Amino acid sequence: VDMANGNIAVPVTNVDSDGDIAKCLLCKQLLNEPRTLPCFHSFCLQCISRLDQANNQSACPHCFEKFVVPPNGLESLLDCGFVGKLVDLRRIANEDIEDRRCEICLKDSAAGYCLQCQQKLCSTCKEYHPRQKCSKSHTVVGLGHTSMQEIIELSKNTSPACAKHPTEIAASHCMDCIQLICHACHSDHT
């Protein structure tokens, strides 16, 4: 801060020191349950939940820009769309043996990834996952770069959904409540 000239040096990127926007700016790990602030900096939900929220306001821990905390708390912040997809792609493509454990049974090596659950599955869990009532419509893909390329192609044909009406395509982003909204919701968000 240069008070004599009134200049404030504020970082304006959402990039970690190693140039990776898929990493949390606080814990420096791959984003876990990413949340994006109005300044477009992204953090893990667990990291961002530690922010001071006095008088329904808080500040970005990276650029210090103040923002209004949504009525339902910081948990209701969304990721800005592409960051979450980028994190998913990184997790799918990751061939690091230490990060290849099934996130359901925690026993065997992962053989697939559920796009909706955002979890890695071993071959047994991968087999049973589509048979479960709650995950019958989920898409499970293999791991590695080939699957990552398939997901990139699939995501080109998908549009972001409205936060309130998941079957509707989002038409805009409400900066007050930090949500993607459809045309039907637009009249409530002026």
Short mmCIF file of C-alpha atoms in Angstrom, two decimals:
data_model
loop_
_atom_site.label_atom_id
_atom_site.label_comp_id
_atom_site.label_asym_id
_atom_site.label_seq_id
_atom_site.Cartn_x
_atom_site.Cartn_y
_atom_site.Cartn_z
CA VAL A 1 0.00 0.00 0.00
CA ASP A 2 1.40 3.36 -1.07
CA MET A 3 -0.62 5.81 1.02
CA ALA A 4 1.24 8.88 -0.29
CA ASN A 5 -0.01 8.26 -3.82
CA GLY A 6 -3.20 6.45 -2.80
CA ASN A 7 -2.18 3.29 -4.64
CA ILE A 8 -3.10 -0.14 -3.38
CA ALA A 9 -1.39 -3.14 -4.90
CA VAL A 10 -4.01 -5.86 -5.18
CA PRO A 11 -3.40 -9.18 -6.90
CA VAL A 12 -6.06 -9.63 -9.58
CA THR A 13 -5.47 -13.17 -10.69
CA ASN A 14 -7.08 -16.40 -9.61
CA VAL A 15 -3.84 -18.24 -10.27
CA ASP A 16 -1.78 -19.98 -7.63
CA SER A 17 1.94 -19.18 -7.48
CA ASP A 18 2.63 -22.16 -9.76
CA GLY A 19 0.05 -20.93 -12.31
CA ASP A 20 -2.70 -23.43 -11.43
CA ILE A 21 -6.28 -22.09 -11.18
CA ALA A 22 -7.48 -25.52 -10.05
CA LYS A 23 -5.68 -25.09 -6.72
CA CYS A 24 -7.06 -23.33 -3.66
CA LEU A 25 -5.35 -20.01 -3.02
CA LEU A 26 -5.26 -20.79 0.73
CA CYS A 27 -4.32 -24.46 1.17
CA LYS A 28 -2.54 -24.75 -2.24
CA GLN A 29 -4.21 -28.14 -2.86
CA LEU A 30 -6.51 -29.15 -5.71
CA LEU A 31 -9.82 -27.43 -4.97
CA ASN A 32 -12.22 -29.52 -2.89
CA GLU A 33 -15.86 -28.39 -3.19
CA PRO A 34 -14.79 -25.20 -5.00
CA ARG A 35 -16.50 -21.91 -4.17
CA THR A 36 -15.92 -18.71 -6.15
CA LEU A 37 -16.24 -15.26 -4.62
CA PRO A 38 -17.63 -12.23 -6.51
CA CYS A 39 -14.00 -11.21 -7.23
CA PHE A 40 -13.67 -14.59 -9.03
CA HIS A 41 -11.08 -16.04 -6.66
CA SER A 42 -11.76 -19.71 -5.86
CA PHE A 43 -11.24 -21.59 -2.61
CA CYS A 44 -12.12 -24.94 -1.04
CA LEU A 45 -15.38 -24.81 0.90
CA GLN A 46 -13.54 -25.90 4.06
CA CYS A 47 -10.95 -23.12 3.64
CA ILE A 48 -13.50 -20.40 2.88
CA SER A 49 -15.76 -21.43 5.77
CA ARG A 50 -13.13 -20.07 8.19
CA LEU A 51 -13.60 -16.50 6.95
CA ASP A 52 -14.87 -13.86 9.34
CA GLN A 53 -18.54 -13.17 8.50
CA ALA A 54 -19.36 -10.16 10.71
CA ASN A 55 -22.57 -8.30 9.75
CA ASN A 56 -23.16 -10.65 6.79
CA GLN A 57 -20.00 -9.36 5.13
CA SER A 58 -16.60 -10.85 4.53
CA ALA A 59 -13.51 -10.21 2.42
CA CYS A 60 -11.57 -12.28 -0.06
CA PRO A 61 -8.44 -13.60 1.69
CA HIS A 62 -6.48 -13.13 -1.55
CA CYS A 63 -7.40 -9.63 -2.82
CA PHE A 64 -9.27 -8.37 0.28
CA GLU A 65 -12.29 -7.27 -1.78
CA LYS A 66 -15.34 -7.12 0.49
CA PHE A 67 -18.52 -9.00 -0.40
CA VAL A 68 -21.94 -9.70 1.06
CA VAL A 69 -22.28 -13.21 2.47
CA PRO A 70 -25.28 -14.95 0.84
CA PRO A 71 -28.32 -15.47 3.13
CA ASN A 72 -27.64 -19.22 3.33
CA GLY A 73 -23.98 -18.71 4.25
CA LEU A 74 -20.73 -19.31 2.42
CA GLU A 75 -21.79 -22.90 1.66
CA SER A 76 -24.31 -21.50 -0.84
CA LEU A 77 -21.58 -19.84 -2.90
CA LEU A 78 -21.14 -21.57 -6.24
CA ASP A 79 -18.04 -22.24 -8.19
CA CYS A 80 -17.97 -20.14 -11.34
CA GLY A 81 -18.65 -23.19 -13.51
CA PHE A 82 -15.48 -23.88 -15.36
CA VAL A 83 -13.32 -24.13 -12.21
CA GLY A 84 -15.32 -27.10 -10.92
CA LYS A 85 -15.13 -28.77 -14.33
CA LEU A 86 -11.40 -28.14 -14.47
CA VAL A 87 -10.96 -29.74 -11.04
CA ASP A 88 -13.00 -32.75 -12.18
CA LEU A 89 -10.86 -33.08 -15.29
CA ARG A 90 -7.69 -32.93 -13.24
CA ARG A 91 -8.99 -35.61 -10.88
CA ILE A 92 -9.98 -37.84 -13.81
CA ALA A 93 -6.65 -37.42 -15.59
CA ASN A 94 -4.56 -37.81 -12.43
CA GLU A 95 -2.44 -40.92 -12.70
CA ASP A 96 -0.69 -40.42 -9.36
CA ILE A 97 -0.83 -43.80 -7.61
CA GLU A 98 -1.26 -42.16 -4.17
CA ASP A 99 -4.41 -40.37 -5.37
CA ARG A 100 -5.96 -43.42 -7.03
CA ARG A 101 -7.87 -44.92 -4.07
CA CYS A 102 -11.63 -45.53 -4.33
CA GLU A 103 -13.45 -42.73 -2.51
CA ILE A 104 -16.47 -44.93 -1.74
CA CYS A 105 -15.04 -48.06 -0.07
CA LEU A 106 -11.58 -46.57 0.58
CA LYS A 107 -10.06 -50.01 -0.02
CA ASP A 108 -9.14 -50.65 -3.64
CA SER A 109 -7.51 -48.66 -6.41
CA ALA A 110 -9.82 -46.44 -8.42
CA ALA A 111 -10.90 -47.59 -11.87
CA GLY A 112 -13.47 -44.90 -12.71
CA TYR A 113 -14.92 -41.54 -11.81
CA CYS A 114 -18.58 -40.57 -11.28
CA LEU A 115 -19.21 -37.13 -12.77
CA GLN A 116 -22.24 -36.41 -10.57
CA CYS A 117 -20.81 -37.67 -7.26
CA GLN A 118 -17.36 -36.31 -8.17
CA GLN A 119 -15.75 -39.38 -6.66
CA LYS A 120 -13.31 -42.03 -7.82
CA LEU A 121 -14.62 -45.60 -7.80
CA CYS A 122 -12.87 -48.99 -7.70
CA SER A 123 -13.99 -51.66 -10.17
CA THR A 124 -16.47 -53.18 -7.65
CA CYS A 125 -18.05 -49.82 -6.73
CA LYS A 126 -18.01 -48.82 -10.41
CA GLU A 127 -20.00 -51.97 -11.23
CA TYR A 128 -22.61 -51.41 -8.49
CA HIS A 129 -22.90 -47.62 -8.78
CA PRO A 130 -25.32 -47.58 -11.77
CA ARG A 131 -27.46 -50.25 -10.07
CA GLN A 132 -28.24 -48.02 -7.08
CA LYS A 133 -31.52 -46.12 -7.23
CA CYS A 134 -29.90 -42.79 -6.33
CA SER A 135 -27.07 -43.10 -8.85
CA LYS A 136 -28.82 -44.92 -11.70
CA SER A 137 -28.60 -41.93 -14.05
CA HIS A 138 -24.99 -41.03 -13.17
CA THR A 139 -22.18 -41.06 -15.71
CA VAL A 140 -19.12 -43.06 -14.72
CA VAL A 141 -15.99 -42.70 -16.84
CA GLY A 142 -12.60 -44.34 -16.76
CA LEU A 143 -9.51 -42.57 -15.42
CA GLY A 144 -6.64 -41.11 -17.41
CA HIS A 145 -6.08 -38.70 -20.26
CA THR A 146 -8.35 -40.53 -22.73
CA SER A 147 -11.36 -40.14 -20.43
CA MET A 148 -10.41 -36.53 -19.81
CA GLN A 149 -10.63 -35.83 -23.56
CA GLU A 150 -14.07 -37.54 -23.68
CA ILE A 151 -15.30 -35.33 -20.82
CA ILE A 152 -14.02 -32.21 -22.54
CA GLU A 153 -16.06 -33.14 -25.61
CA LEU A 154 -19.14 -33.91 -23.49
CA SER A 155 -18.87 -30.62 -21.59
CA LYS A 156 -18.82 -28.61 -24.82
CA ASN A 157 -22.44 -29.63 -25.30
CA THR A 158 -23.60 -28.83 -21.77
CA SER A 159 -24.82 -25.49 -20.53
CA PRO A 160 -24.81 -24.38 -16.89
CA ALA A 161 -28.08 -24.92 -15.03
CA CYS A 162 -30.14 -22.48 -12.98
CA ALA A 163 -29.48 -22.82 -9.23
CA LYS A 164 -33.22 -22.84 -8.42
CA HIS A 165 -34.46 -24.74 -11.52
CA PRO A 166 -31.81 -27.38 -12.40
CA THR A 167 -33.64 -28.38 -15.59
CA GLU A 168 -33.43 -24.79 -16.96
CA ILE A 169 -30.37 -23.33 -18.64
CA ALA A 170 -28.82 -20.42 -16.76
CA ALA A 171 -29.21 -17.11 -18.58
CA SER A 172 -27.21 -14.88 -16.24
CA HIS A 173 -25.32 -14.67 -12.97
CA CYS A 174 -26.84 -12.76 -10.04
CA MET A 175 -23.98 -11.00 -8.26
CA ASP A 176 -26.13 -10.24 -5.18
CA CYS A 177 -26.96 -13.83 -4.29
CA ILE A 178 -24.05 -15.27 -6.29
CA GLN A 179 -26.14 -17.73 -8.28
CA LEU A 180 -26.69 -18.74 -11.87
CA ILE A 181 -30.29 -17.94 -12.80
CA CYS A 182 -32.65 -18.75 -15.68
CA HIS A 183 -35.04 -16.40 -17.49
CA ALA A 184 -37.88 -17.32 -15.10
CA CYS A 185 -35.80 -16.26 -12.10
CA HIS A 186 -34.50 -13.11 -13.76
CA SER A 187 -37.56 -11.02 -12.79
CA ASP A 188 -36.83 -11.73 -9.09
CA HIS A 189 -33.22 -10.59 -9.50
CA THR A 190 -33.08 -6.90 -10.39
#
